[in-house]
mmCIF file of C-alpha atoms in Angstrom:
data_model
loop_
_atom_site.group_PDB
_atom_site.id
_atom_site.type_symbol
_atom_site.label_atom_id
_atom_site.label_comp_id
_atom_site.label_asym_id
_atom_site.label_seq_id
_atom_site.Cartn_x
_atom_site.Cartn_y
_atom_site.Cartn_z
ATOM 1 C CA MET A 182 -62.024 29.827 13.156
ATOM 2 C CA ILE A 183 -62.445 33.896 13.802
ATOM 3 C CA GLU A 184 -62.063 36.192 10.830
ATOM 4 C CA GLU A 185 -64.481 33.401 9.308
ATOM 5 C CA GLU A 186 -67.423 34.997 11.514
ATOM 6 C CA GLY A 187 -67.230 38.021 10.161
ATOM 7 C CA ILE A 188 -64.405 39.005 13.035
ATOM 8 C CA SER A 189 -61.164 40.579 12.601
ATOM 9 C CA THR A 190 -57.720 39.696 13.704
ATOM 10 C CA ILE A 191 -54.535 41.104 14.415
ATOM 11 C CA SER A 192 -51.823 38.593 16.001
ATOM 12 C CA MET A 193 -48.766 38.816 18.232
ATOM 13 C CA GLY A 194 -45.121 36.153 16.928
ATOM 14 C CA ASN A 195 -41.823 36.177 17.709
ATOM 15 C CA GLU A 196 -40.841 33.198 15.750
ATOM 16 C CA PRO A 197 -40.920 33.661 11.534
ATOM 17 C CA GLU A 198 -41.077 29.627 11.423
ATOM 18 C CA ARG A 199 -44.595 29.504 13.645
ATOM 19 C CA MET A 200 -45.852 31.677 12.253
ATOM 20 C CA ALA A 201 -44.976 30.592 8.788
ATOM 21 C CA ARG A 202 -47.049 27.227 9.387
ATOM 22 C CA ILE A 203 -49.806 29.004 11.722
ATOM 23 C CA LYS A 204 -50.415 31.559 8.603
ATOM 24 C CA PRO A 205 -52.425 34.691 10.703
ATOM 25 C CA PRO A 206 -54.481 36.901 8.349
ATOM 26 C CA ARG A 207 -52.235 40.025 10.319
ATOM 27 C CA ALA A 208 -49.530 40.467 12.426
ATOM 28 C CA LEU A 209 -47.256 41.488 13.967
ATOM 29 C CA GLN A 210 -43.542 39.800 14.610
ATOM 30 C CA VAL A 211 -41.673 41.367 18.392
ATOM 31 C CA LYS A 212 -37.990 40.524 18.752
ATOM 32 C CA PHE A 213 -38.903 39.547 22.514
ATOM 33 C CA GLY A 214 -38.940 35.967 24.218
ATOM 34 C CA ARG A 215 -41.362 33.251 24.350
ATOM 35 C CA GLY A 216 -44.126 34.439 27.249
ATOM 36 C CA SER A 217 -43.280 38.271 26.672
ATOM 37 C CA MET A 218 -44.865 39.940 22.963
ATOM 38 C CA PHE A 219 -45.485 43.256 24.349
ATOM 39 C CA GLY A 220 -42.139 43.766 26.221
ATOM 40 C CA GLU A 221 -40.479 44.377 29.936
ATOM 41 C CA PRO A 222 -42.828 44.032 32.967
ATOM 42 C CA GLY A 223 -43.470 47.314 34.419
ATOM 43 C CA ASN A 224 -42.484 49.193 30.159
ATOM 44 C CA VAL A 225 -46.110 50.505 30.215
ATOM 45 C CA SER A 226 -45.183 52.962 26.873
ATOM 46 C CA ARG A 227 -43.566 49.729 25.381
ATOM 47 C CA GLN A 228 -47.143 47.626 25.899
ATOM 48 C CA ARG A 229 -49.290 50.864 24.702
ATOM 49 C CA ARG A 230 -47.231 51.485 21.220
ATOM 50 C CA ILE A 231 -47.129 47.821 20.127
ATOM 51 C CA LEU A 232 -51.040 48.058 21.036
ATOM 52 C CA LEU A 233 -50.655 50.838 18.912
ATOM 53 C CA ASP A 234 -48.845 49.264 16.014
ATOM 54 C CA ALA A 235 -51.192 46.483 16.248
ATOM 55 C CA PHE A 236 -53.796 49.122 15.197
ATOM 56 C CA ASP A 237 -51.714 50.706 12.575
ATOM 57 C CA ALA A 238 -51.596 47.271 11.187
ATOM 58 C CA LEU A 239 -55.129 46.695 11.280
ATOM 59 C CA GLN A 240 -55.976 49.612 9.029
ATOM 60 C CA THR A 241 -53.399 49.074 6.644
ATOM 61 C CA ILE A 242 -52.720 45.502 5.626
ATOM 62 C CA THR A 243 -54.653 44.914 2.699
ATOM 63 C CA GLU A 244 -53.345 41.442 2.159
ATOM 64 C CA PRO A 245 -54.136 38.245 4.289
ATOM 65 C CA GLY A 246 -50.955 36.790 5.650
ATOM 66 C CA GLU A 247 -48.728 40.130 6.493
ATOM 67 C CA ILE A 248 -46.569 39.893 8.953
ATOM 68 C CA ARG A 249 -45.237 43.490 10.114
ATOM 69 C CA LYS A 250 -42.172 43.378 11.707
ATOM 70 C CA LEU A 251 -41.387 45.607 14.771
ATOM 71 C CA PRO A 252 -38.072 47.193 15.880
ATOM 72 C CA TYR A 253 -38.448 47.783 19.596
ATOM 73 C CA GLN A 254 -35.498 45.320 21.470
ATOM 74 C CA TRP A 255 -35.620 44.214 24.649
ATOM 75 C CA LYS A 256 -33.809 46.333 27.143
ATOM 76 C CA ARG A 257 -33.323 44.247 30.219
ATOM 77 C CA PRO A 258 -30.595 41.304 31.044
ATOM 78 C CA ASP A 259 -33.536 38.928 31.475
ATOM 79 C CA ARG A 260 -34.998 38.521 27.870
ATOM 80 C CA PRO A 261 -36.272 35.149 27.355
ATOM 81 C CA ASP A 262 -35.251 32.419 24.431
ATOM 82 C CA MET A 263 -37.621 32.451 21.350
ATOM 83 C CA THR A 264 -38.084 29.170 22.161
ATOM 84 C CA ASP A 265 -37.095 28.222 25.918
ATOM 85 C CA TYR A 266 -39.659 25.038 25.920
ATOM 86 C CA GLN A 267 -39.283 23.032 28.743
ATOM 87 C CA MET B 294 -62.057 27.034 4.396
ATOM 88 C CA PRO B 295 -62.827 24.918 7.198
ATOM 89 C CA ILE B 296 -60.226 22.796 8.861
ATOM 90 C CA ASP B 297 -59.849 19.318 8.451
ATOM 91 C CA LEU B 298 -60.016 17.935 12.452
ATOM 92 C CA GLU B 299 -61.065 13.827 10.404
ATOM 93 C CA GLN B 300 -57.271 14.175 8.950
ATOM 94 C CA PHE B 301 -55.958 15.552 11.989
ATOM 95 C CA LYS B 302 -57.553 13.124 14.931
ATOM 96 C CA THR B 303 -55.566 10.140 12.617
ATOM 97 C CA ALA B 304 -53.025 12.045 12.747
ATOM 98 C CA TYR B 305 -52.854 12.837 16.495
ATOM 99 C CA GLU B 306 -53.145 9.570 17.607
ATOM 100 C CA LYS B 307 -50.379 8.662 15.638
ATOM 101 C CA TRP B 308 -48.470 11.130 17.389
ATOM 102 C CA VAL B 309 -49.524 10.209 20.773
ATOM 103 C CA GLU B 310 -48.641 6.727 20.533
ATOM 104 C CA GLU B 311 -45.363 7.789 18.783
ATOM 105 C CA SER B 312 -44.443 10.717 21.173
ATOM 106 C CA MET B 313 -45.665 9.545 24.482
ATOM 107 C CA SER B 314 -41.736 8.205 25.657
ATOM 108 C CA ASP B 315 -40.446 11.265 24.625
ATOM 109 C CA PHE B 316 -43.517 12.999 26.472
ATOM 110 C CA GLN B 317 -42.821 11.601 30.126
ATOM 111 C CA ALA B 318 -39.216 12.045 29.500
ATOM 112 C CA GLY B 319 -39.675 15.528 29.188
ATOM 113 C CA LYS B 320 -38.408 15.465 25.484
ATOM 114 C CA MET B 321 -40.763 18.718 24.179
ATOM 115 C CA VAL B 322 -38.588 20.056 21.653
ATOM 116 C CA GLU B 323 -38.558 16.580 20.088
ATOM 117 C CA ILE B 324 -42.363 15.630 20.250
ATOM 118 C CA LEU B 325 -42.954 19.175 18.624
ATOM 119 C CA LYS B 326 -41.369 18.742 15.597
ATOM 120 C CA LYS B 327 -43.805 15.589 15.003
ATOM 121 C CA TYR B 328 -46.451 17.001 15.876
ATOM 122 C CA PRO B 329 -48.961 17.208 13.126
ATOM 123 C CA SER B 330 -49.724 20.770 13.118
ATOM 124 C CA ILE B 331 -52.742 22.042 10.899
ATOM 125 C CA ILE B 332 -51.647 23.804 8.268
ATOM 126 C CA PRO B 333 -54.135 26.560 6.739
ATOM 127 C CA GLY B 334 -54.594 25.911 2.967
ATOM 128 C CA ASP B 335 -56.450 29.285 2.696
ATOM 129 C CA ILE B 336 -55.401 32.306 4.824
ATOM 130 C CA PRO B 337 -58.853 33.308 6.837
ATOM 131 C CA TRP B 338 -59.400 36.934 5.922
ATOM 132 C CA MET B 339 -61.991 39.432 6.945
ATOM 133 C CA PRO B 340 -61.049 43.073 5.653
ATOM 134 C CA TYR B 341 -61.251 44.905 8.224
ATOM 135 C CA THR B 342 -63.624 48.549 8.307
ATOM 136 C CA GLY B 343 -64.076 50.977 10.378
ATOM 137 C CA LYS B 344 -62.603 53.200 12.875
ATOM 138 C CA PRO B 345 -61.097 51.762 16.340
ATOM 139 C CA SER B 346 -62.050 54.302 18.186
ATOM 140 C CA GLU B 347 -65.592 53.327 17.274
ATOM 141 C CA GLN B 348 -65.354 49.785 17.459
ATOM 142 C CA THR B 349 -64.947 46.813 20.699
ATOM 143 C CA PHE B 350 -61.756 44.884 21.206
ATOM 144 C CA ALA B 351 -61.031 41.561 23.009
ATOM 145 C CA LEU B 352 -57.962 39.853 23.470
ATOM 146 C CA ILE B 353 -57.071 35.961 23.406
ATOM 147 C CA THR B 354 -54.194 34.911 25.288
ATOM 148 C CA SER B 355 -52.532 31.008 25.169
ATOM 149 C CA ALA B 356 -50.472 31.459 27.955
ATOM 150 C CA GLY B 357 -52.282 29.611 30.506
ATOM 151 C CA LEU B 358 -54.077 32.574 32.704
ATOM 152 C CA TYR B 359 -57.149 32.078 35.219
ATOM 153 C CA LEU B 360 -58.714 33.272 38.224
ATOM 154 C CA LYS B 361 -57.287 31.869 41.073
ATOM 155 C CA ASP B 362 -59.989 32.259 43.793
ATOM 156 C CA SER B 363 -63.274 30.997 41.541
ATOM 157 C CA GLN B 364 -61.328 29.222 38.875
ATOM 158 C CA PRO B 365 -59.936 25.863 37.842
ATOM 159 C CA ALA B 366 -56.362 25.790 36.860
ATOM 160 C CA PHE B 367 -55.539 24.225 33.778
ATOM 161 C CA ASP B 368 -54.062 20.601 32.876
ATOM 162 C CA THR B 369 -50.088 20.535 32.633
ATOM 163 C CA LEU B 370 -49.431 16.438 33.418
ATOM 164 C CA SER B 371 -51.556 15.034 30.123
ATOM 165 C CA ILE B 372 -49.603 14.865 26.916
ATOM 166 C CA HIS B 373 -52.754 16.065 25.423
ATOM 167 C CA GLY B 374 -52.392 19.495 26.914
ATOM 168 C CA ASP B 375 -55.038 20.861 28.596
ATOM 169 C CA PRO B 376 -58.331 21.667 25.501
ATOM 170 C CA SER B 377 -60.459 24.401 27.875
ATOM 171 C CA ILE B 378 -60.479 28.231 28.343
ATOM 172 C CA ARG B 379 -60.903 30.255 30.868
ATOM 173 C CA GLU B 380 -63.045 33.403 30.703
ATOM 174 C CA ILE B 381 -60.916 36.421 32.432
ATOM 175 C CA PRO B 382 -63.032 40.253 32.894
ATOM 176 C CA LYS B 383 -61.707 43.364 31.725
ATOM 177 C CA ASP B 384 -61.656 44.493 35.409
ATOM 178 C CA VAL B 385 -59.190 41.861 36.474
ATOM 179 C CA GLN B 386 -56.059 42.624 38.892
ATOM 180 C CA GLN B 387 -52.258 41.258 38.140
ATOM 181 C CA GLU B 388 -53.140 39.485 41.882
ATOM 182 C CA GLU B 389 -56.513 37.890 41.019
ATOM 183 C CA ILE B 390 -54.524 35.821 37.836
ATOM 184 C CA GLY B 391 -52.860 32.531 38.149
ATOM 185 C CA ILE B 392 -50.642 31.040 35.276
ATOM 186 C CA VAL B 393 -50.518 27.211 34.429
ATOM 187 C CA HIS B 394 -48.563 26.641 31.252
ATOM 188 C CA GLY B 395 -46.137 24.030 31.495
ATOM 189 C CA HIS B 396 -43.855 25.327 28.833
ATOM 190 C CA TYR B 397 -42.681 28.826 28.923
ATOM 191 C CA ASP B 398 -41.483 30.740 32.426
ATOM 192 C CA HIS B 399 -43.761 32.262 33.979
ATOM 193 C CA SER B 400 -41.676 34.752 36.393
ATOM 194 C CA LEU B 401 -41.873 37.599 33.792
ATOM 195 C CA VAL B 402 -45.719 37.612 32.944
ATOM 196 C CA GLU B 403 -45.893 37.126 37.501
ATOM 197 C CA GLN B 404 -44.920 40.647 37.067
ATOM 198 C CA ASP B 405 -46.913 41.878 34.835
ATOM 199 C CA ILE B 406 -49.783 40.257 32.900
ATOM 200 C CA ASN B 407 -49.646 43.159 30.277
ATOM 201 C CA ILE B 408 -46.558 41.684 28.529
ATOM 202 C CA ILE B 409 -48.700 38.849 27.611
ATOM 203 C CA PHE B 410 -51.935 39.934 27.799
ATOM 204 C CA PRO B 411 -52.437 43.761 28.233
ATOM 205 C CA ILE B 412 -55.428 44.522 28.935
ATOM 206 C CA HIS B 413 -54.759 47.409 31.709
ATOM 207 C CA ARG B 414 -53.238 48.825 28.511
ATOM 208 C CA LEU B 415 -56.516 48.126 26.506
ATOM 209 C CA MET B 416 -58.415 50.634 29.332
ATOM 210 C CA GLU B 417 -56.495 53.159 29.396
ATOM 211 C CA LEU B 418 -56.361 53.261 25.186
ATOM 212 C CA GLU B 419 -60.121 53.062 25.680
ATOM 213 C CA ASN B 420 -60.373 55.881 28.531
ATOM 214 C CA ASP B 421 -58.103 58.187 25.915
ATOM 215 C CA GLY B 422 -60.602 57.475 23.289
ATOM 216 C CA ILE B 423 -58.524 55.926 21.245
ATOM 217 C CA ILE B 424 -60.582 52.513 20.841
ATOM 218 C CA GLY B 425 -64.207 52.638 21.060
ATOM 219 C CA LYS B 426 -64.288 49.669 24.414
ATOM 220 C CA THR B 427 -62.622 47.510 25.726
ATOM 221 C CA ALA B 428 -64.962 43.676 26.369
ATOM 222 C CA ASP B 429 -66.544 42.933 29.260
ATOM 223 C CA THR B 430 -64.652 39.431 28.544
ATOM 224 C CA HIS B 431 -61.171 38.546 27.085
ATOM 225 C CA TYR B 432 -60.099 34.739 27.625
ATOM 226 C CA SER B 433 -57.599 32.583 28.313
ATOM 227 C CA CYS B 434 -56.519 28.798 26.812
ATOM 228 C CA SER B 435 -53.091 26.858 27.524
ATOM 229 C CA TYR B 436 -50.565 24.794 26.462
ATOM 230 C CA VAL B 437 -52.442 22.244 24.790
ATOM 231 C CA ASN B 438 -51.748 19.700 21.907
ATOM 232 C CA ASN B 439 -55.270 18.029 21.052
ATOM 233 C CA VAL B 440 -57.027 20.837 19.577
ATOM 234 C CA ALA B 441 -60.044 19.273 18.297
ATOM 235 C CA PRO B 442 -61.549 19.638 21.368
ATOM 236 C CA LEU B 443 -60.505 22.991 21.174
ATOM 237 C CA ALA B 444 -62.098 23.617 17.836
ATOM 238 C CA THR B 445 -65.478 21.378 18.270
ATOM 239 C CA GLU B 446 -66.300 22.739 22.188
ATOM 240 C CA ALA B 447 -64.166 26.135 23.619
ATOM 241 C CA VAL B 448 -63.679 27.693 20.610
ATOM 242 C CA PRO B 449 -67.546 28.335 19.220
ATOM 243 C CA LYS B 450 -68.803 29.158 23.175
ATOM 244 C CA MET B 451 -66.117 31.835 22.748
ATOM 245 C CA ILE B 452 -66.784 32.823 19.895
ATOM 246 C CA SER B 453 -70.878 32.822 21.138
ATOM 247 C CA GLY B 454 -69.207 34.790 23.654
ATOM 248 C CA ILE B 455 -67.682 37.266 21.282
ATOM 249 C CA LYS B 456 -70.208 37.786 19.174
ATOM 250 C CA ALA B 457 -72.457 38.405 21.785
ATOM 251 C CA GLU B 458 -70.610 41.370 22.698
ATOM 252 C CA GLU B 459 -70.349 42.758 19.648
ATOM 253 C CA VAL B 460 -66.557 42.811 19.574
ATOM 254 C CA ASP B 461 -65.220 43.956 16.327
ATOM 255 C CA VAL B 462 -61.415 42.917 16.704
ATOM 256 C CA VAL B 463 -59.746 40.273 18.430
ATOM 257 C CA LEU B 464 -56.176 40.905 19.102
ATOM 258 C CA LEU B 465 -54.105 36.992 19.656
ATOM 259 C CA VAL B 466 -51.538 36.818 22.072
ATOM 260 C CA PRO B 467 -49.658 33.342 21.601
ATOM 261 C CA VAL B 468 -46.493 32.718 24.086
#
């Protein structure tokens, strides 16, 4: 609904199946668990890096529906599962 | 292409009827398997133009964030979820944020809201001149199954606010 109003969006995601259903216009896919799309708490440089990646994707994705995968790994023992619905 | 809410409402009413006992038993994965997701036929697309360094950015998350001292919490007891949205100001501090969402582990966000709502990183990028401006107002919803009132009431109000602030780009962060 936001793009239909003339505003570009970029979406975060971590589950390919869910992203395929939602069909975001442009998206970044991360390897982090549910509730932590920008990585570990307190990892300022990682959070900043992912935002910069989002701005890059915004400027370089030209086809609707492209999902760009980011390589970053969770670096603590407390990574949540991808789908830990409670 | 506008989403077909009438078709959703019919399928949703049937889903609520069939899922209530599983919902009451806490079988979330089971009921989500049967949920009548709205799958867009066409991908909505607004070509991006301009430069981030000259533009205004806003965040929308579904993490269930609200301002503890001034806003009501979200409803987490109903099978419908909560179709309302909270406005979060850009100068929000970690300790002002409450989190109400029945279906993910909040403990990491309680340590650092920026892992799902990177507002402080956006402010830093604004200070560094990488983006033009962080919008004054950002938005959070929570867990919601009945998306009809979200689509007809809360989202249009939110879009009005976004347009009033002349936001150029929205970053969407689900949980």
